[in-house]
């Protein structure tokens, strides 16, 4: 009998620790499938963040390094420059990338580092218990904006894909969501395109992936998907924001 | 023998290159910037990598990544820059990655000044960042040692899988002296732990997270057993006229070199002075202190700070001899001033 579905080789056998309904697991799998399909697992170095996905080094079956909070793009920069034959990816949450690591991500993009960044936007700090992130939506309640995010107090949510698309060094920037089977397929295509951009040496690539955090949103997994569709996608539109073509 | 006139900062950078450094990551700051500039000129020509980072935070994390590939990499900075690097140094220490971190020291706290200083002694020797760890700290006193300690630094870093800090006063970075250019290092240790793609082997993981109490305790114990070994093998100090000395001055860096003159001058005044110059600030050469603690009458810690190393001297002396202090801030005192201090101390102690 033919095997039609199995665990990607680029994932280890370790069980994910993610909460039920959390989409970190889906995204891990998509990244791993792309590594398998492009046959680059043995050339890949992944950098995991500080956040719920801090243990990603236990899940990806390739060389991995666990970064300090927000610094993954700087670490990836050095490894890629010293080992240009390697594929480098960072996997970062929105606190990690858009708050404490804002400096590192903007400059990695501006320099056109040939790395692929997978940016998991779940509108808050999952690991530390649901505090506000730069991506928290207006009106959204988080433990450090208990009355809802207000422009006067917390300013506007940051749109990272749009921001980084403005950098010349960015070669591929897109935003996807993993809320439906159709969108999951699109997300995988974007992830693959990011790796292909790296393979072609075109520059920096980032895929922003809208992700759920049912635990800290206080919703069940199904309602969390619906909340993402109703609230996140309207503010964080899906699509490609920068696609540099080969000359 | 190839003798060349060089600035301290250049000698250090050239030493690092001779030792096989192929990655430099830094952010400009006086008085260390010449190291970055030297590397920016040289590294691309020999297949190396130079990246001007957006901040010292990014720079030290580039060192973290670079060192993880097994390449000999480094960064250099001063004062406020070193403060920003502490987060990364803590991670690198835990991950046990060899690398070179250079502190061409300036005065603080705050923005302080760009004059020479030894006020980062505590930061360098106590780990500096969060958690229980140490880095090795080398303190050169000449342009020659700037080169030699860069080479030695990489050797020690690789041997013990530890970040090595070279700490030199800003003046030493700018001091021009003839330097014997050393031979290129050609043999390097294997680094089976390095990450650069897992072709033909199991994946390697560089990680500093240990969520269980036992796991974390085990890691800390492992680090400290390594530190113990380093302490047994690697303490280095230069001693000068200490055998019959009544007053033993303890000082490091360029200041110690100036004090050599003062020791000689004090002897001309009939005062039996001597000098211990720690070359490793961590591990601190306490045996060298202990060796004279019973024969001398007083020790004198001289520092370009308000007094930091004096604590290590006192710990080493174990109360067997009084330890006095003389410090200046913001400049390298001249030998006459230091001689006067030694004479004044001799008078106070009736020596
Ligand atoms: C320097 C530093 N500051 C703060 C923290 C605490 N911390 C751990 S995870 C985290 C937020 C992570 O949130 P995010 O990046 O959005 O990822 P998620 O957990 O939502 O996947 C914070 C603030 C830390 N580990 N290091
Ligand atoms: S806290 Fe949120 S982001 Fe973290 S694992 Fe749980 S659901 Fe996922």
Coordinates of N, CA and C and ligand atoms in Angstrom, one line a residue, chain A residues 17-24 52-53 122 124-127 211-216, ligand 2:
Chain A
X17 N 4.5 20.6 22.3 CA 4.0 21.0 23.6 C 2.9 22.0 23.5
X18 N 2.6 22.4 22.2 CA 1.6 23.5 22.0 C 0.2 23.2 22.5
X19 N -0.5 24.2 22.9 CA -1.9 24.1 23.4 C -2.8 23.5 22.3
X20 N -3.9 22.9 22.7 CA -4.8 22.4 21.7 C -5.3 23.6 20.9
X21 N -5.4 23.4 19.6 CA -5.9 24.5 18.7 C -4.9 25.6 18.4
X22 N -3.7 25.5 18.9 CA -2.6 26.5 18.6 C -2.1 26.1 17.2
X23 N -1.9 27.1 16.4 CA -1.4 26.8 15.0 C 0.1 26.8 14.8
X24 N 0.8 27.0 15.9 CA 2.3 26.9 15.8 C 2.6 25.5 15.2
X52 N 6.6 30.9 22.7 CA 6.1 29.6 22.8 C 6.9 28.6 22.0
X53 N 7.5 29.1 20.9 CA 8.2 28.1 20.0 C 9.7 28.0 20.4
X122 N 0.5 36.3 16.4 CA -0.8 35.8 17.1 C -1.3 36.9 18.0
X124 N -0.3 38.6 20.4 CA 0.1 38.8 21.8 C 1.3 37.9 22.2
X125 N 1.7 38.1 23.5 CA 2.8 37.3 24.0 C 2.2 36.0 24.6
X126 N 2.3 34.9 23.8 CA 1.7 33.7 24.3 C 2.4 33.1 25.5
X127 N 3.7 33.0 25.4 CA 4.5 32.2 26.4 C 4.4 32.8 27.8
X211 N -1.5 33.5 13.2 CA -1.6 32.3 13.9 C -2.5 32.5 15.1
X212 N -3.0 31.4 15.7 CA -4.0 31.5 16.8 C -3.3 31.3 18.1
X213 N -3.9 31.9 19.1 CA -3.5 31.6 20.5 C -4.8 31.5 21.3
X214 N -5.5 30.3 21.1 CA -6.8 30.1 21.8 C -6.6 30.3 23.4
X215 N -5.5 29.9 23.9 CA -5.3 29.9 25.4 C -5.4 31.4 25.9
X216 N -4.7 32.3 25.2 CA -4.7 33.6 25.8 C -5.7 34.5 25.2
Ligands
LIG2 S1 0.0 30.0 24.7 FE1 -0.9 30.5 22.7 S2 0.8 30.6 21.3 FE2 1.5 29.5 23.1 S3 1.2 27.4 22.7 FE3 -0.6 28.1 23.8 S4 -2.0 28.7 22.2 FE4 0.0 28.5 21.2

